[in-house]
Amino acid sequence: MNSILELEGLKKRYGSIWALNGIDLRVDEGEVLGLLGPNGSGKTTMLKLIAGLARPTDGRILINGQKPGPLSKAHTAMLPDVDHIYRWMTVRQAIDYVSSFYEDFDHDKARRLIELMNIEMDMKVGHLSRGMSERLKLVLTMSRNAELILLDEPLGGIDPTSRDKIVYAIATEYRWEHSAMIIATHLVRDIESLFDKVLFLKSGQIALYGSADELREKYNGSVEDIFKEVFA
Amino acid sequence: MTARSVFDESTPIYIQIMDMIKQRICAGQLSRGEKLPSVRDMAIELRVNPNTVQRAYQELEREEMVFTQRGMGTFVSKDKDKIDAVRKELASRLAQQFVDGMFSLGFAKEQIKHYVETYLENGHTTGPDGKERR
Amino acid sequence: MNFIKLYKKEFIKDRKSFTITLIIMTTMMLLLYSRIGYWTPGIPTFVLIVTIFGFSIAAFVSCFDCMGDEWEHNNHYLMLSLPVRGRDILGAKLVWFITEFGTYILLLGAYTIVILLGEVRGIDTINNALYSAMAIAAWRIYGIMILPMLYVLAATGVLALSSYTVGSTVKRFKFWAGAISFIGSIGALFYLSNKVMEISPAWMHVEMSLGDILAWQKIENALNSNGVISADLVSFISGTVVGVDILALLIWTAGFVGLFFMASWLLENVVEV
């Protein structure tokens, strides 16, 4: 079993605050990891470090044996929790632009997802509603056959009808045999059935980690129930 | 289209998948020797993780309800006796759930028997095929 | 090639304003040209010269902007998540900057000469021979200034991009970090090049006399056939020399190249989102 991601003693400090304080983790091919925790627990920081958008204060990150950099970025797809696409571009231009940098971009998948998500191709990104903007980000992320997929709050601030589409899209387009996926969220209920393993992050450290089903058995409740208990 | 899977997230999902498949087999919806949907297709249909479905299939194989042929897929067991045994097991479980439920509502043994008999005589006992269930 | 994709993005982003500016510029030139002879002599030329100055300042401001754009609206998330080298990102911005403002200034320069010559044409005391000699001189200056102008643009661009990148490596006081980088770079390069010029051998100095640049001979002939030339003017022209020290130029260039690659390295290894 190939490990796609390895974190060793990962630490990140911002000023005097330790956003991450010693994370050890291994994510294998085919795994879907739920990265759970309230806002400010370090989820976004962890994903940013893996994506190469921030540098570790200490510790190691290996993506398929490589440190984060231009090479790992070619195989990592990240959906950030902010709107990061140029507002002056149209949706069409945005997709053309982003797809041009990745060999693993699947245009057929993109077409399917665009249709599913009902995205206006000629609208300017700056004019998109919150829900549509989130769906566009998802198209850009899931159209890639990336080895490591990082989703940071893919359901954040989305109305329930849009949430359906997003979870459905993630479930159908996920390339189980070749990819690993990490989904960071605090909205657990809608998406927990997709998780293989879950990692609860509390104040930058691992509070709980294990297989979703095993935890269900052990705690006699849903992952959401466990979440409430851990972060009460 | 709902986002939530059809399962109860409070108990291990792979066990619920196993039960669902056993149910389908015993009810005849999946015949002996029939090919089960691929892990991926089943995962999409159920809105769960493919690895969870994989685990369910593996456990079912361990229980000898299904068998896997390399490169061809997973198939329902052809062993009639095995399936019958599971059928009986599901029946006992159903009975137990029913009785436990009735007890917790405060009914006594005789009343429970009465309920069952009344339903069998007067209740909607027509099956989905329109025929009377005996 | 990643560089080309990034360049294309910069171009598409600015092409509307680029086109409109060129159209306005050209319209303005045509308008001024039509006013030659009607307006006070010298005004049209003056307007254009002021415009060139304006654009030079705009160039300076704009190249800080082109990096700043990425930090607006979290665009730098996208920029830094692409599988591209820092030098491709900065190189694309630099080359587009030179393209855009190089075009503006080259065009404005040409328009200015056209207007200037147009006004000169109207002066009675200038005969055809003198006029064509002056025209030749004007265009020769234009031609010689092209390369230096582009070099200065490129240098300004590199300074702006590298300063901004340095500023973006810190969480607070970004502006001051950038300013220090900017001033510091110029200061260091000035110091180095001066030191070098002290020891630079004579053959490193490349010079051209003003007379050669202007093709002064023709002008002198035309003036002579007309009347008397001021002796001061003649000695000024033949005595003045324009030159550059190659070694100093190399130092500056090496400095700019170094700044560029330093900024690229920072983008790849230090800058965070």
XYZ file of C-alpha atoms in Angstrom, chain C:
273
model
C 5.642 26.579 -21.383
C 4.508 27.950 -18.075
C 6.064 31.343 -18.753
C 3.895 31.804 -21.807
C 0.705 30.787 -20.005
C 1.466 33.268 -17.255
C 2.340 35.980 -19.760
C -0.898 35.357 -21.601
C -2.793 35.822 -18.349
C -1.125 39.179 -17.709
C -1.918 40.259 -21.247
C -5.576 39.244 -21.089
C -5.957 41.004 -17.787
C -4.725 44.313 -19.172
C -5.599 44.185 -22.831
C -8.689 46.332 -22.559
C -6.962 49.180 -20.756
C -3.938 48.738 -22.997
C -5.964 49.119 -26.177
C -7.975 52.030 -24.858
C -4.860 53.862 -23.733
C -3.264 53.430 -27.156
C -6.384 54.720 -28.840
C -6.594 57.745 -26.561
C -2.914 58.425 -27.094
C -3.250 58.312 -30.850
C -6.393 60.408 -30.844
C -4.656 62.986 -28.707
C -1.724 63.074 -31.092
C -3.969 63.551 -34.083
C -5.819 66.300 -32.294
C -2.606 68.100 -31.382
C -1.274 67.705 -34.887
C -4.338 69.365 -36.261
C -3.806 72.273 -33.879
C -0.315 73.058 -35.154
C -0.346 76.550 -36.493
C -3.532 77.410 -34.619
C -2.259 77.053 -31.093
C 0.648 78.922 -29.606
C 3.774 77.382 -31.074
C 5.394 74.885 -28.750
C 2.259 74.010 -26.853
C 1.483 70.776 -28.695
C 5.024 69.538 -28.226
C 4.971 70.575 -24.624
C 1.779 68.634 -24.001
C 3.333 65.487 -25.357
C 6.514 65.887 -23.364
C 4.477 66.291 -20.214
C 2.574 63.164 -21.165
C 5.781 61.206 -21.529
C 6.791 62.267 -18.068
C 3.411 61.269 -16.791
C 3.704 57.836 -18.300
C 7.156 57.364 -16.886
C 5.811 57.982 -13.432
C 2.821 55.770 -14.173
C 5.231 53.038 -15.226
C 6.971 53.264 -11.913
C 3.721 53.004 -9.975
C 2.233 50.347 -12.197
C 4.948 47.798 -11.783
C 4.386 47.695 -8.051
C 0.750 47.168 -8.840
C 1.252 44.136 -10.978
C 2.529 42.166 -8.017
C 0.041 43.830 -5.716
C -2.782 42.498 -7.867
C -1.984 38.983 -6.764
C -2.354 39.852 -3.115
C -5.808 41.292 -3.670
C -8.770 38.999 -3.193
C -6.553 36.099 -2.146
C -5.325 35.605 -5.705
C -1.926 34.718 -4.342
C -3.449 31.431 -3.182
C -3.884 30.528 -6.809
C -0.534 31.892 -7.903
C 1.381 29.976 -5.252
C -0.480 26.718 -5.729
C 0.401 26.461 -9.411
C 3.206 24.038 -10.267
C 5.411 26.790 -11.669
C 8.805 28.218 -10.814
C 9.103 31.628 -9.196
C 11.124 32.906 -12.129
C 8.254 32.111 -14.511
C 5.817 34.111 -12.425
C 8.100 37.116 -12.111
C 9.444 36.816 -15.635
C 5.962 36.913 -17.139
C 5.050 40.009 -15.161
C 8.312 41.719 -16.030
C 8.069 41.030 -19.726
C 4.456 42.169 -19.896
C 5.366 45.331 -18.008
C 8.118 46.085 -20.498
C 5.793 45.291 -23.379
C 3.033 47.550 -22.117
C 5.006 50.567 -21.061
C 7.659 50.123 -23.678
C 4.909 50.427 -26.257
C 3.442 53.497 -24.587
C 6.722 55.331 -24.368
C 7.999 54.368 -27.792
C 4.745 55.512 -29.318
C 4.647 58.729 -27.329
C 8.244 59.440 -28.244
C 7.520 58.989 -31.918
C 4.391 61.125 -31.687
C 6.362 63.850 -29.927
C 8.928 63.968 -32.683
C 6.226 64.047 -35.334
C 4.515 66.936 -33.576
C 7.791 68.733 -32.923
C 8.909 68.452 -36.504
C 5.468 69.494 -37.604
C 5.772 72.684 -35.598
C 9.312 73.325 -36.775
C 8.156 73.008 -40.343
C 6.067 76.070 -39.865
C 8.996 78.303 -38.939
C 9.926 80.548 -41.909
C 13.591 80.851 -41.170
C 14.092 77.145 -41.555
C 14.747 75.984 -45.082
C 14.332 72.469 -46.424
C 17.932 71.469 -45.945
C 17.902 72.504 -42.320
C 14.553 70.871 -41.754
C 15.619 67.498 -43.086
C 18.878 67.696 -41.160
C 16.925 68.341 -37.986
C 14.516 65.533 -38.760
C 17.382 63.133 -39.187
C 18.914 64.274 -35.920
C 15.629 63.858 -34.072
C 15.045 60.320 -35.304
C 18.636 59.355 -34.617
C 18.207 60.411 -31.011
C 14.981 58.439 -30.905
C 16.675 55.344 -32.282
C 19.582 55.537 -29.885
C 17.286 56.011 -26.912
C 15.230 52.897 -27.563
C 17.611 50.423 -25.978
C 18.465 52.547 -22.958
C 14.777 53.235 -22.392
C 13.942 49.541 -22.456
C 16.854 48.829 -20.144
C 15.636 51.405 -17.645
C 12.120 49.974 -17.845
C 13.419 46.480 -17.222
C 15.529 47.726 -14.329
C 12.588 49.567 -12.800
C 10.457 46.468 -13.215
C 12.996 44.230 -11.526
C 13.418 46.672 -8.666
C 9.679 46.937 -8.146
C 9.013 43.205 -8.374
C 11.873 42.267 -6.093
C 11.010 44.927 -3.514
C 7.407 43.877 -3.443
C 8.406 40.235 -3.070
C 10.708 41.084 -0.177
C 7.854 42.999 1.417
C 5.522 40.037 1.048
C 7.809 37.770 3.062
C 6.968 39.566 6.289
C 3.628 39.668 8.037
C 3.836 43.241 9.205
C 5.530 46.384 7.927
C 5.379 44.996 4.411
C 5.639 48.458 2.902
C 8.754 49.377 4.849
C 10.447 46.096 4.116
C 9.785 46.680 0.443
C 10.957 50.282 0.600
C 14.180 49.296 2.323
C 14.766 46.630 -0.279
C 14.163 49.110 -3.076
C 16.364 51.876 -1.742
C 18.935 49.440 -0.489
C 19.276 47.747 -3.864
C 19.744 51.016 -5.712
C 22.152 52.292 -3.096
C 24.251 49.153 -3.118
C 24.439 49.081 -6.883
C 25.346 52.761 -7.067
C 28.119 52.253 -4.570
C 29.466 49.204 -6.342
C 29.387 50.742 -9.775
C 31.122 53.906 -8.573
C 33.839 51.877 -6.938
C 34.250 49.919 -10.110
C 34.376 52.975 -12.312
C 37.370 54.229 -10.343
C 39.401 51.262 -11.410
C 37.804 50.732 -14.766
C 40.311 50.933 -17.633
C 39.817 53.503 -20.346
C 38.872 50.997 -23.007
C 35.795 50.132 -20.968
C 34.415 53.607 -21.558
C 32.230 53.697 -24.640
C 31.589 57.160 -25.938
C 29.890 58.930 -28.736
C 30.226 62.588 -29.471
C 27.047 64.552 -29.579
C 27.971 65.612 -33.041
C 27.970 62.032 -34.280
C 24.650 61.274 -32.664
C 22.942 64.233 -34.231
C 24.610 63.848 -37.618
C 25.637 67.385 -36.883
C 27.522 67.853 -40.133
C 24.336 68.087 -42.123
C 22.844 70.592 -39.735
C 26.007 72.673 -39.801
C 26.007 72.741 -43.561
C 22.389 73.799 -43.726
C 22.906 76.490 -41.131
C 26.032 77.759 -42.905
C 24.220 78.161 -46.187
C 21.606 80.187 -44.368
C 23.637 82.490 -42.291
C 25.985 82.491 -39.327
C 26.050 79.857 -36.679
C 26.862 80.662 -33.148
C 30.401 79.576 -32.396
C 29.384 78.563 -28.914
C 26.854 76.141 -30.298
C 29.417 74.520 -32.585
C 31.985 74.053 -29.839
C 29.302 72.735 -27.517
C 28.146 70.126 -29.991
C 31.567 68.925 -31.027
C 32.898 69.021 -27.488
C 30.123 67.175 -25.737
C 30.405 63.474 -25.359
C 27.864 60.936 -24.285
C 29.181 57.716 -22.911
C 28.787 54.763 -20.678
C 31.246 52.655 -18.763
C 30.811 49.033 -19.757
C 32.058 47.662 -16.484
C 29.666 49.774 -14.476
C 26.883 48.701 -16.784
C 27.795 45.085 -16.190
C 27.674 45.614 -12.446
C 24.236 47.143 -12.650
C 22.988 44.398 -14.929
C 24.414 41.666 -12.765
C 22.748 43.360 -9.833
C 19.372 43.345 -11.509
C 19.708 39.743 -12.580
C 20.688 38.861 -9.020
C 17.662 40.690 -7.631
C 15.417 38.860 -10.053
C 16.654 35.434 -9.023
C 16.633 36.331 -5.368
C 12.995 37.339 -5.659
C 12.240 34.101 -7.530
C 13.836 32.102 -4.761
C 11.861 33.990 -2.134
C 8.619 33.274 -3.958
C 9.385 29.580 -4.054
C 10.767 29.142 -0.568
C 9.742 31.869 1.789
C 6.596 33.656 0.761
C 3.533 32.279 2.494
C -0.139 32.632 2.028
